[in-house]
PDB file of C-alpha atoms in Angstrom:
ATOM      1  CA  MET A   1     200.270 187.481  -5.023  1.00 51.00           C
ATOM      2  CA  SER A   2     202.737 184.810  -3.922  1.00 49.00           C
ATOM      3  CA  HIS A   3     203.266 181.567  -5.779  1.00 48.00           C
ATOM      4  CA  PHE A   4     201.989 179.699  -2.707  1.00 41.00           C
ATOM      5  CA  VAL A   5     198.698 181.618  -2.659  1.00 42.00           C
ATOM      6  CA  ARG A   6     198.190 181.173  -6.400  1.00 49.00           C
ATOM      7  CA  SER A   7     198.803 177.432  -6.049  1.00 46.00           C
ATOM      8  CA  LEU A   8     196.394 177.223  -3.120  1.00 42.00           C
ATOM      9  CA  ILE A   9     193.629 179.029  -5.058  1.00 42.00           C
ATOM     10  CA  ALA A  10     194.149 176.808  -8.091  1.00 45.00           C
ATOM     11  CA  THR A  11     193.978 173.677  -5.931  1.00 44.00           C
ATOM     12  CA  CYS A  12     190.730 174.829  -4.291  1.00 44.00           C
ATOM     13  CA  LEU A  13     189.157 175.632  -7.674  1.00 42.00           C
ATOM     14  CA  VAL A  14     190.021 172.194  -9.038  1.00 42.00           C
ATOM     15  CA  ALA A  15     188.647 170.503  -5.919  1.00 44.00           C
ATOM     16  CA  ALA A  16     185.429 172.486  -6.129  1.00 43.00           C
ATOM     17  CA  MET A  17     184.955 171.633  -9.796  1.00 43.00           C
ATOM     18  CA  CYS A  18     185.531 167.940  -9.087  1.00 45.00           C
ATOM     19  CA  THR A  19     183.023 168.018  -6.243  1.00 44.00           C
ATOM     20  CA  VAL A  20     180.331 169.542  -8.458  1.00 41.00           C
ATOM     21  CA  ALA A  21     181.029 167.039 -11.205  1.00 40.00           C
ATOM     22  CA  THR A  22     180.896 163.997  -8.932  1.00 43.00           C
ATOM     23  CA  THR A  23     178.305 164.864  -6.327  1.00 46.00           C
ATOM     24  CA  PRO A  24     175.499 162.289  -6.683  1.00 49.00           C
ATOM     25  CA  GLY A  25     172.028 163.714  -6.488  1.00 44.00           C
ATOM     26  CA  GLY A  26     173.175 167.261  -7.100  1.00 51.00           C
ATOM     27  CA  ALA A  27     170.744 169.763  -8.526  1.00 61.00           C
ATOM     28  CA  MET A  28     172.800 170.041 -11.719  1.00 61.00           C
ATOM     29  CA  ALA A  29     172.322 166.302 -12.436  1.00 68.00           C
ATOM     30  CA  ALA A  30     168.565 166.530 -11.939  1.00 79.00           C
ATOM     31  CA  GLU A  31     168.219 169.682 -14.036  1.00 83.00           C
ATOM     32  CA  ASP A  32     170.033 168.010 -16.934  1.00 90.00           C
ATOM     33  CA  PHE A  33     167.916 164.847 -16.655  1.00 96.00           C
ATOM     34  CA  PRO A  34     166.787 163.438 -19.012  1.00 96.00           C
ATOM     35  CA  HIS A  35     168.605 164.215 -22.230  1.00 95.00           C
ATOM     36  CA  ARG A  36     168.761 160.754 -23.830  1.00 96.00           C
ATOM     37  CA  THR A  37     166.918 157.431 -24.023  1.00 97.00           C
ATOM     38  CA  ILE A  38     165.465 155.993 -20.807  1.00 98.00           C
ATOM     39  CA  LYS A  39     165.152 152.193 -20.608  1.00 98.00           C
ATOM     40  CA  ILE A  40     162.554 150.500 -18.394  1.00 98.00           C
ATOM     41  CA  VAL A  41     163.356 146.840 -17.781  1.00 98.00           C
ATOM     42  CA  VAL A  42     160.301 144.611 -17.364  1.00 96.00           C
ATOM     43  CA  PRO A  43     161.182 141.181 -15.907  1.00 93.00           C
ATOM     44  CA  VAL A  44     158.435 139.273 -17.765  1.00 88.00           C
ATOM     45  CA  PRO A  45     157.680 138.503 -21.436  1.00 86.00           C
ATOM     46  CA  PRO A  46     155.535 140.940 -23.444  1.00 89.00           C
ATOM     47  CA  GLY A  47     151.794 140.750 -22.914  1.00 84.00           C
ATOM     48  CA  PRO A  48     150.743 140.540 -19.253  1.00 83.00           C
ATOM     49  CA  LEU A  49     149.690 143.490 -17.119  1.00 86.00           C
ATOM     50  CA  LEU A  50     153.207 143.920 -15.752  1.00 88.00           C
ATOM     51  CA  ASP A  51     154.270 144.641 -19.325  1.00 91.00           C
ATOM     52  CA  VAL A  52     151.252 146.795 -20.253  1.00 93.00           C
ATOM     53  CA  VAL A  53     151.343 149.240 -17.314  1.00 95.00           C
ATOM     54  CA  PRO A  54     154.996 150.330 -17.784  1.00 97.00           C
ATOM     55  CA  ARG A  55     154.316 150.821 -21.495  1.00 97.00           C
ATOM     56  CA  ILE A  56     151.519 153.255 -20.666  1.00 97.00           C
ATOM     57  CA  VAL A  57     153.869 155.160 -18.365  1.00 97.00           C
ATOM     58  CA  ALA A  58     156.743 155.012 -20.879  1.00 98.00           C
ATOM     59  CA  ASP A  59     154.662 156.529 -23.687  1.00 97.00           C
ATOM     60  CA  LYS A  60     153.618 159.458 -21.504  1.00 98.00           C
ATOM     61  CA  LEU A  61     157.140 160.029 -20.148  1.00 98.00           C
ATOM     62  CA  SER A  62     158.479 160.119 -23.700  1.00 97.00           C
ATOM     63  CA  ALA A  63     155.896 162.718 -24.724  1.00 97.00           C
ATOM     64  CA  LYS A  64     156.522 164.786 -21.587  1.00 97.00           C
ATOM     65  CA  TRP A  65     160.300 164.938 -21.892  1.00 97.00           C
ATOM     66  CA  ASN A  66     160.707 164.513 -25.660  1.00 97.00           C
ATOM     67  CA  VAL A  67     163.162 161.646 -25.293  1.00 97.00           C
ATOM     68  CA  PRO A  68     162.693 157.961 -26.191  1.00 98.00           C
ATOM     69  CA  VAL A  69     161.484 155.807 -23.274  1.00 98.00           C
ATOM     70  CA  VAL A  70     161.749 152.168 -24.263  1.00 98.00           C
ATOM     71  CA  ILE A  71     160.670 148.887 -22.672  1.00 98.00           C
ATOM     72  CA  GLU A  72     163.146 146.013 -22.496  1.00 97.00           C
ATOM     73  CA  ASN A  73     161.649 142.648 -21.539  1.00 95.00           C
ATOM     74  CA  ARG A  74     164.113 140.555 -19.493  1.00 94.00           C
ATOM     75  CA  PRO A  75     162.214 137.502 -18.200  1.00 90.00           C
ATOM     76  CA  GLY A  76     163.842 134.630 -16.367  1.00 87.00           C
ATOM     77  CA  ALA A  77     164.878 133.331 -12.949  1.00 86.00           C
ATOM     78  CA  ALA A  78     161.487 134.116 -11.384  1.00 85.00           C
ATOM     79  CA  GLN A  79     161.735 137.779 -12.518  1.00 90.00           C
ATOM     80  CA  ASN A  80     165.139 138.144 -10.882  1.00 93.00           C
ATOM     81  CA  LEU A  81     167.128 138.225 -14.128  1.00 94.00           C
ATOM     82  CA  GLY A  82     165.742 141.638 -15.065  1.00 96.00           C
ATOM     83  CA  ALA A  83     166.234 142.918 -11.526  1.00 97.00           C
ATOM     84  CA  GLU A  84     169.852 141.795 -11.567  1.00 97.00           C
ATOM     85  CA  ALA A  85     170.475 143.604 -14.855  1.00 97.00           C
ATOM     86  CA  VAL A  86     169.123 146.865 -13.434  1.00 98.00           C
ATOM     87  CA  ALA A  87     171.050 146.460 -10.179  1.00 98.00           C
ATOM     88  CA  ARG A  88     174.260 146.387 -12.219  1.00 97.00           C
ATOM     89  CA  SER A  89     173.346 149.394 -14.379  1.00 98.00           C
ATOM     90  CA  ASP A  90     174.749 152.896 -14.040  1.00 97.00           C
ATOM     91  CA  PRO A  91     172.978 154.889 -11.297  1.00 97.00           C
ATOM     92  CA  ASP A  92     172.034 157.772 -13.572  1.00 96.00           C
ATOM     93  CA  GLY A  93     168.262 157.351 -13.953  1.00 97.00           C
ATOM     94  CA  TYR A  94     168.460 156.068 -17.525  1.00 98.00           C
ATOM     95  CA  THR A  95     167.818 152.425 -16.578  1.00 98.00           C
ATOM     96  CA  LEU A  96     164.807 151.592 -14.399  1.00 98.00           C
ATOM     97  CA  LEU A  97     163.042 148.449 -13.197  1.00 98.00           C
ATOM     98  CA  ALA A  98     159.271 148.003 -13.312  1.00 98.00           C
ATOM     99  CA  SER A  99     158.838 145.372 -10.644  1.00 96.00           C
ATOM    100  CA  PRO A 100     156.119 143.285  -9.018  1.00 94.00           C
ATOM    101  CA  PRO A 101     156.659 142.270  -5.383  1.00 96.00           C
ATOM    102  CA  GLY A 102     158.835 139.243  -6.206  1.00 95.00           C
ATOM    103  CA  PRO A 103     162.295 140.719  -6.837  1.00 96.00           C
ATOM    104  CA  LEU A 104     161.877 143.485  -4.251  1.00 97.00           C
ATOM    105  CA  VAL A 105     160.304 141.834  -1.195  1.00 97.00           C
ATOM    106  CA  VAL A 106     160.046 138.073  -1.796  1.00 96.00           C
ATOM    107  CA  SER A 107     163.206 136.686  -3.400  1.00 95.00           C
ATOM    108  CA  GLY A 108     165.534 137.897  -0.665  1.00 95.00           C
ATOM    109  CA  HIS A 109     163.665 135.814   1.929  1.00 95.00           C
ATOM    110  CA  LEU A 110     162.910 132.855  -0.317  1.00 94.00           C
ATOM    111  CA  ARG A 111     166.161 132.251  -2.142  1.00 92.00           C
ATOM    112  CA  THR A 112     169.434 131.236  -0.550  1.00 88.00           C
ATOM    113  CA  HIS A 113     171.434 133.127  -3.178  1.00 90.00           C
ATOM    114  CA  LEU A 114     170.718 136.270  -5.177  1.00 93.00           C
ATOM    115  CA  ASN A 115     173.054 138.200  -7.474  1.00 93.00           C
ATOM    116  CA  PHE A 116     171.682 141.533  -6.261  1.00 96.00           C
ATOM    117  CA  ASP A 117     170.577 143.211  -3.033  1.00 97.00           C
ATOM    118  CA  PRO A 118     166.825 143.980  -3.168  1.00 97.00           C
ATOM    119  CA  ASP A 119     167.223 146.561  -0.395  1.00 97.00           C
ATOM    120  CA  ALA A 120     169.764 148.559  -2.409  1.00 98.00           C
ATOM    121  CA  PHE A 121     167.362 149.683  -5.152  1.00 98.00           C
ATOM    122  CA  VAL A 122     166.328 153.333  -5.016  1.00 98.00           C
ATOM    123  CA  PRO A 123     162.504 153.628  -4.793  1.00 98.00           C
ATOM    124  CA  VAL A 124     160.896 155.846  -7.421  1.00 98.00           C
ATOM    125  CA  SER A 125     157.162 155.196  -7.639  1.00 97.00           C
ATOM    126  CA  LEU A 126     154.391 152.830  -6.625  1.00 97.00           C
ATOM    127  CA  MET A 127     152.641 152.790  -9.972  1.00 97.00           C
ATOM    128  CA  VAL A 128     149.557 150.673  -9.366  1.00 97.00           C
ATOM    129  CA  LYS A 129     147.868 148.229  -7.034  1.00 95.00           C
ATOM    130  CA  LEU A 130     146.029 145.319  -8.623  1.00 95.00           C
ATOM    131  CA  PRO A 131     143.169 143.315  -7.097  1.00 95.00           C
ATOM    132  CA  THR A 132     143.424 139.531  -7.154  1.00 96.00           C
ATOM    133  CA  VAL A 133     140.746 136.857  -7.198  1.00 97.00           C
ATOM    134  CA  LEU A 134     140.303 133.129  -6.665  1.00 98.00           C
ATOM    135  CA  VAL A 135     139.010 131.376  -9.783  1.00 98.00           C
ATOM    136  CA  ILE A 136     138.253 127.732 -10.506  1.00 98.00           C
ATOM    137  CA  ASN A 137     137.545 125.597 -13.517  1.00 98.00           C
ATOM    138  CA  PRO A 138     133.746 125.364 -13.882  1.00 97.00           C
ATOM    139  CA  LYS A 139     133.929 121.544 -13.602  1.00 97.00           C
ATOM    140  CA  VAL A 140     135.059 121.778  -9.968  1.00 97.00           C
ATOM    141  CA  PRO A 141     132.053 120.880  -7.768  1.00 96.00           C
ATOM    142  CA  ALA A 142     131.775 124.190  -5.911  1.00 97.00           C
ATOM    143  CA  SER A 143     129.596 127.245  -6.530  1.00 96.00           C
ATOM    144  CA  ASN A 144     131.084 129.339  -3.723  1.00 97.00           C
ATOM    145  CA  LEU A 145     134.171 129.493  -1.527  1.00 97.00           C
ATOM    146  CA  GLY A 146     132.546 127.669   1.388  1.00 97.00           C
ATOM    147  CA  GLU A 147     131.710 124.718  -0.838  1.00 98.00           C
ATOM    148  CA  LEU A 148     135.228 124.699  -2.290  1.00 98.00           C
ATOM    149  CA  LEU A 149     136.838 124.620   1.154  1.00 98.00           C
ATOM    150  CA  ALA A 150     134.455 121.889   2.329  1.00 98.00           C
ATOM    151  CA  TYR A 151     135.289 119.796  -0.738  1.00 98.00           C
ATOM    152  CA  ALA A 152     139.022 120.362  -0.213  1.00 98.00           C
ATOM    153  CA  ARG A 153     138.795 119.298   3.440  1.00 97.00           C
ATOM    154  CA  ALA A 154     136.872 116.161   2.493  1.00 97.00           C
ATOM    155  CA  ASN A 155     139.349 115.364  -0.298  1.00 97.00           C
ATOM    156  CA  PRO A 156     142.823 116.397   0.896  1.00 97.00           C
ATOM    157  CA  GLY A 157     145.383 116.526  -1.897  1.00 97.00           C
ATOM    158  CA  LYS A 158     142.813 116.055  -4.661  1.00 97.00           C
ATOM    159  CA  LEU A 159     142.442 119.641  -5.854  1.00 98.00           C
ATOM    160  CA  THR A 160     145.317 121.221  -7.762  1.00 98.00           C
ATOM    161  CA  PHE A 161     146.293 124.869  -8.104  1.00 98.00           C
ATOM    162  CA  GLY A 162     148.570 126.560 -10.594  1.00 97.00           C
ATOM    163  CA  SER A 163     151.041 129.413 -10.332  1.00 94.00           C
ATOM    164  CA  PRO A 164     153.693 131.056 -12.511  1.00 88.00           C
ATOM    165  CA  GLY A 165     156.385 129.233 -10.531  1.00 87.00           C
ATOM    166  CA  THR A 166     157.471 128.035  -7.115  1.00 89.00           C
ATOM    167  CA  GLY A 167     157.899 131.006  -4.819  1.00 89.00           C
ATOM    168  CA  SER A 168     155.796 133.329  -6.978  1.00 90.00           C
ATOM    169  CA  THR A 169     153.346 135.538  -5.128  1.00 93.00           C
ATOM    170  CA  PRO A 170     150.281 133.594  -6.375  1.00 94.00           C
ATOM    171  CA  HIS A 171     151.923 130.413  -5.093  1.00 94.00           C
ATOM    172  CA  LEU A 172     152.718 131.924  -1.701  1.00 94.00           C
ATOM    173  CA  ALA A 173     149.249 133.478  -1.412  1.00 95.00           C
ATOM    174  CA  THR A 174     147.674 130.069  -1.981  1.00 96.00           C
ATOM    175  CA  GLU A 175     150.012 128.550   0.595  1.00 95.00           C
ATOM    176  CA  GLN A 176     148.735 131.208   2.988  1.00 93.00           C
ATOM    177  CA  LEU A 177     145.146 130.246   2.133  1.00 96.00           C
ATOM    178  CA  MET A 178     145.853 126.562   2.715  1.00 96.00           C
ATOM    179  CA  LYS A 179     147.340 127.264   6.125  1.00 93.00           C
ATOM    180  CA  ALA A 180     144.566 129.637   7.195  1.00 94.00           C
ATOM    181  CA  ALA A 181     141.726 127.432   5.927  1.00 96.00           C
ATOM    182  CA  GLY A 182     143.189 124.093   7.009  1.00 95.00           C
ATOM    183  CA  ILE A 183     143.177 122.493   3.561  1.00 97.00           C
ATOM    184  CA  ARG A 184     145.741 120.634   1.456  1.00 97.00           C
ATOM    185  CA  LEU A 185     146.068 121.359  -2.256  1.00 98.00           C
ATOM    186  CA  VAL A 186     148.634 120.167  -4.801  1.00 98.00           C
ATOM    187  CA  HIS A 187     150.805 122.884  -6.347  1.00 97.00           C
ATOM    188  CA  VAL A 188     151.488 122.752 -10.092  1.00 97.00           C
ATOM    189  CA  PRO A 189     154.140 125.353 -11.039  1.00 94.00           C
ATOM    190  CA  TYR A 190     154.404 126.735 -14.580  1.00 92.00           C
ATOM    191  CA  GLN A 191     156.851 128.866 -16.518  1.00 84.00           C
ATOM    192  CA  GLY A 192     154.647 131.940 -16.386  1.00 81.00           C
ATOM    193  CA  MET A 193     151.003 132.747 -15.804  1.00 84.00           C
ATOM    194  CA  ALA A 194     149.819 132.245 -19.408  1.00 86.00           C
ATOM    195  CA  PRO A 195     150.427 128.460 -19.583  1.00 92.00           C
ATOM    196  CA  ALA A 196     148.968 128.065 -16.085  1.00 94.00           C
ATOM    197  CA  MET A 197     145.819 129.895 -17.167  1.00 94.00           C
ATOM    198  CA  ASN A 198     145.548 127.789 -20.315  1.00 95.00           C
ATOM    199  CA  ASP A 199     145.652 124.606 -18.250  1.00 97.00           C
ATOM    200  CA  LEU A 200     143.125 125.989 -15.777  1.00 98.00           C
ATOM    201  CA  MET A 201     140.634 126.749 -18.526  1.00 97.00           C
ATOM    202  CA  GLY A 202     141.395 123.371 -20.095  1.00 97.00           C
ATOM    203  CA  GLY A 203     140.585 121.552 -16.871  1.00 97.00           C
ATOM    204  CA  HIS A 204     144.098 120.221 -16.276  1.00 98.00           C
ATOM    205  CA  ILE A 205     144.291 122.082 -12.932  1.00 98.00           C
ATOM    206  CA  ASP A 206     141.439 123.146 -10.673  1.00 98.00           C
ATOM    207  CA  MET A 207     142.051 126.621  -9.268  1.00 98.00           C
ATOM    208  CA  MET A 208     144.327 129.643  -9.118  1.00 98.00           C
ATOM    209  CA  ILE A 209     144.761 133.086  -7.591  1.00 97.00           C
ATOM    210  CA  ASP A 210     145.386 135.666 -10.306  1.00 95.00           C
ATOM    211  CA  LEU A 211     144.939 139.334 -11.136  1.00 93.00           C
ATOM    212  CA  TYR A 212     141.306 140.221 -11.757  1.00 94.00           C
ATOM    213  CA  GLY A 213     142.369 142.124 -14.865  1.00 90.00           C
ATOM    214  CA  ASN A 214     143.897 138.951 -16.303  1.00 89.00           C
ATOM    215  CA  VAL A 215     140.793 136.779 -15.822  1.00 94.00           C
ATOM    216  CA  ALA A 216     137.817 139.156 -16.117  1.00 94.00           C
ATOM    217  CA  GLY A 217     137.219 138.286 -19.767  1.00 94.00           C
ATOM    218  CA  SER A 218     137.376 134.534 -19.157  1.00 96.00           C
ATOM    219  CA  ILE A 219     134.939 134.876 -16.250  1.00 97.00           C
ATOM    220  CA  LYS A 220     132.436 136.709 -18.440  1.00 95.00           C
ATOM    221  CA  GLU A 221     132.800 134.061 -21.149  1.00 97.00           C
ATOM    222  CA  GLY A 222     132.104 131.282 -18.651  1.00 96.00           C
ATOM    223  CA  LYS A 223     135.537 129.720 -19.044  1.00 97.00           C
ATOM    224  CA  LEU A 224     136.303 130.353 -15.360  1.00 98.00           C
ATOM    225  CA  ARG A 225     134.177 130.605 -12.231  1.00 98.00           C
ATOM    226  CA  LEU A 226     134.886 133.494  -9.874  1.00 98.00           C
ATOM    227  CA  LEU A 227     134.556 132.353  -6.261  1.00 98.00           C
ATOM    228  CA  ALA A 228     136.018 135.198  -4.209  1.00 98.00           C
ATOM    229  CA  ALA A 229     138.070 138.370  -4.207  1.00 97.00           C
ATOM    230  CA  ALA A 230     141.425 138.079  -2.465  1.00 96.00           C
ATOM    231  CA  THR A 231     141.391 141.797  -1.646  1.00 94.00           C
ATOM    232  CA  PRO A 232     140.511 143.196   1.797  1.00 93.00           C
ATOM    233  CA  GLU A 233     137.271 144.720   0.414  1.00 93.00           C
ATOM    234  CA  ARG A 234     134.858 143.525  -2.244  1.00 95.00           C
ATOM    235  CA  LEU A 235     135.698 144.483  -5.799  1.00 94.00           C
ATOM    236  CA  GLN A 236     133.956 147.476  -7.268  1.00 91.00           C
ATOM    237  CA  GLN A 237     133.616 145.502 -10.511  1.00 92.00           C
ATOM    238  CA  GLU A 238     132.098 142.450  -8.742  1.00 95.00           C
ATOM    239  CA  PRO A 239     130.256 143.771  -5.670  1.00 95.00           C
ATOM    240  CA  ALA A 240     128.150 140.607  -5.264  1.00 96.00           C
ATOM    241  CA  VAL A 241     131.225 138.398  -4.961  1.00 96.00           C
ATOM    242  CA  PRO A 242     132.443 137.965  -1.360  1.00 97.00           C
ATOM    243  CA  THR A 243     136.038 138.301  -0.279  1.00 98.00           C
ATOM    244  CA  ILE A 244     138.066 135.354   0.926  1.00 98.00           C
ATOM    245  CA  SER A 245     138.353 137.105   4.292  1.00 97.00           C
ATOM    246  CA  GLU A 246     134.580 136.837   4.760  1.00 97.00           C
ATOM    247  CA  VAL A 247     135.076 133.073   4.962  1.00 96.00           C
ATOM    248  CA  VAL A 248     138.728 132.895   6.064  1.00 96.00           C
ATOM    249  CA  PRO A 249     139.229 135.866   8.422  1.00 95.00           C
ATOM    250  CA  GLY A 250     142.394 137.896   7.964  1.00 91.00           C
ATOM    251  CA  PHE A 251     143.287 136.681   4.486  1.00 94.00           C
ATOM    252  CA  ALA A 252     144.213 139.308   1.901  1.00 92.00           C
ATOM    253  CA  HIS A 253     146.404 139.411  -1.175  1.00 93.00           C
ATOM    254  CA  VAL A 254     146.918 142.465  -3.398  1.00 91.00           C
ATOM    255  CA  GLU A 255     149.569 142.715  -6.102  1.00 95.00           C
ATOM    256  CA  TRP A 256     151.408 145.916  -7.024  1.00 96.00           C
ATOM    257  CA  PHE A 257     153.931 147.246  -9.497  1.00 96.00           C
ATOM    258  CA  ALA A 258     156.702 149.602  -8.402  1.00 98.00           C
ATOM    259  CA  MET A 259     159.347 151.539 -10.305  1.00 98.00           C
ATOM    260  CA  VAL A 260     162.838 151.473  -8.832  1.00 98.00           C
ATOM    261  CA  ALA A 261     166.271 152.666  -9.949  1.00 98.00           C
ATOM    262  CA  PRO A 262     169.747 151.134  -9.590  1.00 98.00           C
ATOM    263  CA  PRO A 263     171.545 151.433  -6.249  1.00 98.00           C
ATOM    264  CA  LYS A 264     173.117 154.857  -5.599  1.00 97.00           C
ATOM    265  CA  THR A 265     170.890 156.687  -8.080  1.00 98.00           C
ATOM    266  CA  PRO A 266     170.824 160.352  -6.925  1.00 97.00           C
ATOM    267  CA  ASP A 267     167.811 161.276  -4.815  1.00 97.00           C
ATOM    268  CA  ALA A 268     167.110 164.319  -6.987  1.00 97.00           C
ATOM    269  CA  ILE A 269     166.774 162.180 -10.112  1.00 97.00           C
ATOM    270  CA  ALA A 270     164.541 159.663  -8.319  1.00 98.00           C
ATOM    271  CA  ALA A 271     162.364 162.541  -7.116  1.00 97.00           C
ATOM    272  CA  LYS A 272     162.096 164.006 -10.624  1.00 97.00           C
ATOM    273  CA  LEU A 273     161.073 160.637 -12.060  1.00 98.00           C
ATOM    274  CA  SER A 274     158.614 160.063  -9.242  1.00 98.00           C
ATOM    275  CA  ALA A 275     156.903 163.415  -9.698  1.00 97.00           C
ATOM    276  CA  ALA A 276     156.585 162.865 -13.445  1.00 97.00           C
ATOM    277  CA  ILE A 277     155.075 159.382 -13.009  1.00 98.00           C
ATOM    278  CA  ALA A 278     152.620 160.647 -10.378  1.00 97.00           C
ATOM    279  CA  GLU A 279     151.547 163.379 -12.791  1.00 97.00           C
ATOM    280  CA  ILE A 280     151.052 160.794 -15.555  1.00 97.00           C
ATOM    281  CA  LEU A 281     149.024 158.439 -13.356  1.00 97.00           C
ATOM    282  CA  ALA A 282     146.652 161.310 -12.566  1.00 96.00           C
ATOM    283  CA  LEU A 283     145.878 162.036 -16.219  1.00 97.00           C
ATOM    284  CA  PRO A 284     142.215 161.240 -17.043  1.00 96.00           C
ATOM    285  CA  ASP A 285     143.042 159.116 -20.092  1.00 96.00           C
ATOM    286  CA  VAL A 286     145.642 157.117 -18.166  1.00 97.00           C
ATOM    287  CA  ALA A 287     143.272 156.626 -15.227  1.00 95.00           C
ATOM    288  CA  LYS A 288     140.637 155.290 -17.625  1.00 95.00           C
ATOM    289  CA  ARG A 289     143.048 152.892 -19.324  1.00 95.00           C
ATOM    290  CA  LEU A 290     144.181 151.590 -15.945  1.00 95.00           C
ATOM    291  CA  ALA A 291     140.591 151.243 -14.739  1.00 93.00           C
ATOM    292  CA  ASP A 292     139.844 149.130 -17.819  1.00 91.00           C
ATOM    293  CA  LEU A 293     142.695 146.874 -16.689  1.00 90.00           C
ATOM    294  CA  ALA A 294     141.365 146.785 -13.096  1.00 91.00           C
ATOM    295  CA  ALA A 295     144.543 148.565 -11.996  1.00 94.00           C
ATOM    296  CA  VAL A 296     144.392 151.291  -9.352  1.00 93.00           C
ATOM    297  CA  PRO A 297     146.899 154.146  -9.933  1.00 95.00           C
ATOM    298  CA  VAL A 298     148.874 155.170  -6.857  1.00 96.00           C
ATOM    299  CA  GLY A 299     151.983 157.307  -7.431  1.00 91.00           C
ATOM    300  CA  ARG A 300     153.590 158.457  -4.126  1.00 92.00           C
ATOM    301  CA  THR A 301     156.981 159.977  -3.361  1.00 95.00           C
ATOM    302  CA  PRO A 302     160.212 157.972  -3.090  1.00 97.00           C
ATOM    303  CA  ASP A 303     160.075 158.172   0.722  1.00 97.00           C
ATOM    304  CA  GLN A 304     156.490 156.907   0.756  1.00 97.00           C
ATOM    305  CA  VAL A 305     157.391 154.121  -1.656  1.00 97.00           C
ATOM    306  CA  ALA A 306     160.330 153.153   0.557  1.00 97.00           C
ATOM    307  CA  ALA A 307     158.038 152.906   3.587  1.00 97.00           C
ATOM    308  CA  PHE A 308     155.505 150.827   1.631  1.00 97.00           C
ATOM    309  CA  ILE A 309     158.176 148.419   0.366  1.00 97.00           C
ATOM    310  CA  LYS A 310     159.589 148.060   3.888  1.00 97.00           C
ATOM    311  CA  ALA A 311     156.160 147.097   5.243  1.00 96.00           C
ATOM    312  CA  GLU A 312     155.577 144.654   2.372  1.00 96.00           C
ATOM    313  CA  ASP A 313     159.024 143.153   2.948  1.00 96.00           C
ATOM    314  CA  ALA A 314     158.159 142.402   6.577  1.00 96.00           C
ATOM    315  CA  ARG A 315     154.783 140.925   5.584  1.00 93.00           C
ATOM    316  CA  TRP A 316     156.235 138.572   2.994  1.00 94.00           C
ATOM    317  CA  LYS A 317     159.071 137.556   5.304  1.00 95.00           C
ATOM    318  CA  ASP A 318     156.572 136.485   7.947  1.00 92.00           C
ATOM    319  CA  LEU A 319     154.562 134.502   5.397  1.00 90.00           C
ATOM    320  CA  ILE A 320     157.621 132.776   3.914  1.00 93.00           C
ATOM    321  CA  ASP A 321     158.907 131.940   7.389  1.00 92.00           C
ATOM    322  CA  THR A 322     155.604 130.205   8.234  1.00 85.00           C
ATOM    323  CA  THR A 323     155.771 128.069   5.071  1.00 84.00           C
ATOM    324  CA  GLY A 324     159.397 127.096   5.605  1.00 85.00           C
ATOM    325  CA  LEU A 325     159.904 127.304   1.843  1.00 87.00           C
ATOM    326  CA  LYS A 326     163.420 127.911   0.533  1.00 87.00           C
ATOM    327  CA  ILE A 327     164.809 127.835  -3.008  1.00 87.00           C
ATOM    328  CA  ASN A 328     168.485 127.431  -3.877  1.00 74.00           C
TER     329      ASN A 328
END
């Protein structure tokens, strides 16, 4: 065998080995995954549903794969700080983002500058959908949504509503309600949902749109009055309570939590994570825990999640465009 042929064979072998080692999404990478700690970044403080749901998933993933799956809370910058940290992480499946709509489909249209590209995340799973409701302080002179809207029209700018911050989805949903119902409310932004809820129950603000799972206990205790479901259909838990759309046609607001991976994460790893999470969400004990939180498990493949996020992105863009709201 000539020296030239030997050199050519050696060069081809080296090239082939390099290709296998560097090919993103290759079967070898997925088969080896995971072999060490997985970190799920949650862009809110510990405690709320957005923190609880990923912890349920993390515990089951850890048991399934026999590796630690830890939660890292990274609140700040309207949930964008955690998203930015994940966007800059290695695309190997070991750092994930558990995200509400904000960082994925709202911030890019609302903010003039972001330190990450929401469209570049690799979709993994749509974990849950969460019904939302309109609640008021019991001192507000309204026993149903019609009475509330009539009072608001007769007293423009008198009623106040809270949210976990300007540009948050509860804020934007209430802006949508104001526009559709022809009313004017005063927005009071807070640093998170917990202080907003405390002020609502204390009578310092009048109303708010929030997750049903966050307010169900306070409704039962009489600390809040439930006026309407913001979901397209009536809530299974509150079938006697009408939806907002029964009074304001076309209105609907449902929250959701997705799992996404850093840009350029291999498709095979995203698919393996997605299948495992879907399997976990279908477990009877997980389904029961989520039902107790008024969270509806979803799952879905990365392609289905990508299509869902694309549709949600268009919906929120249209809403933000109608409000004219922009944040630097």
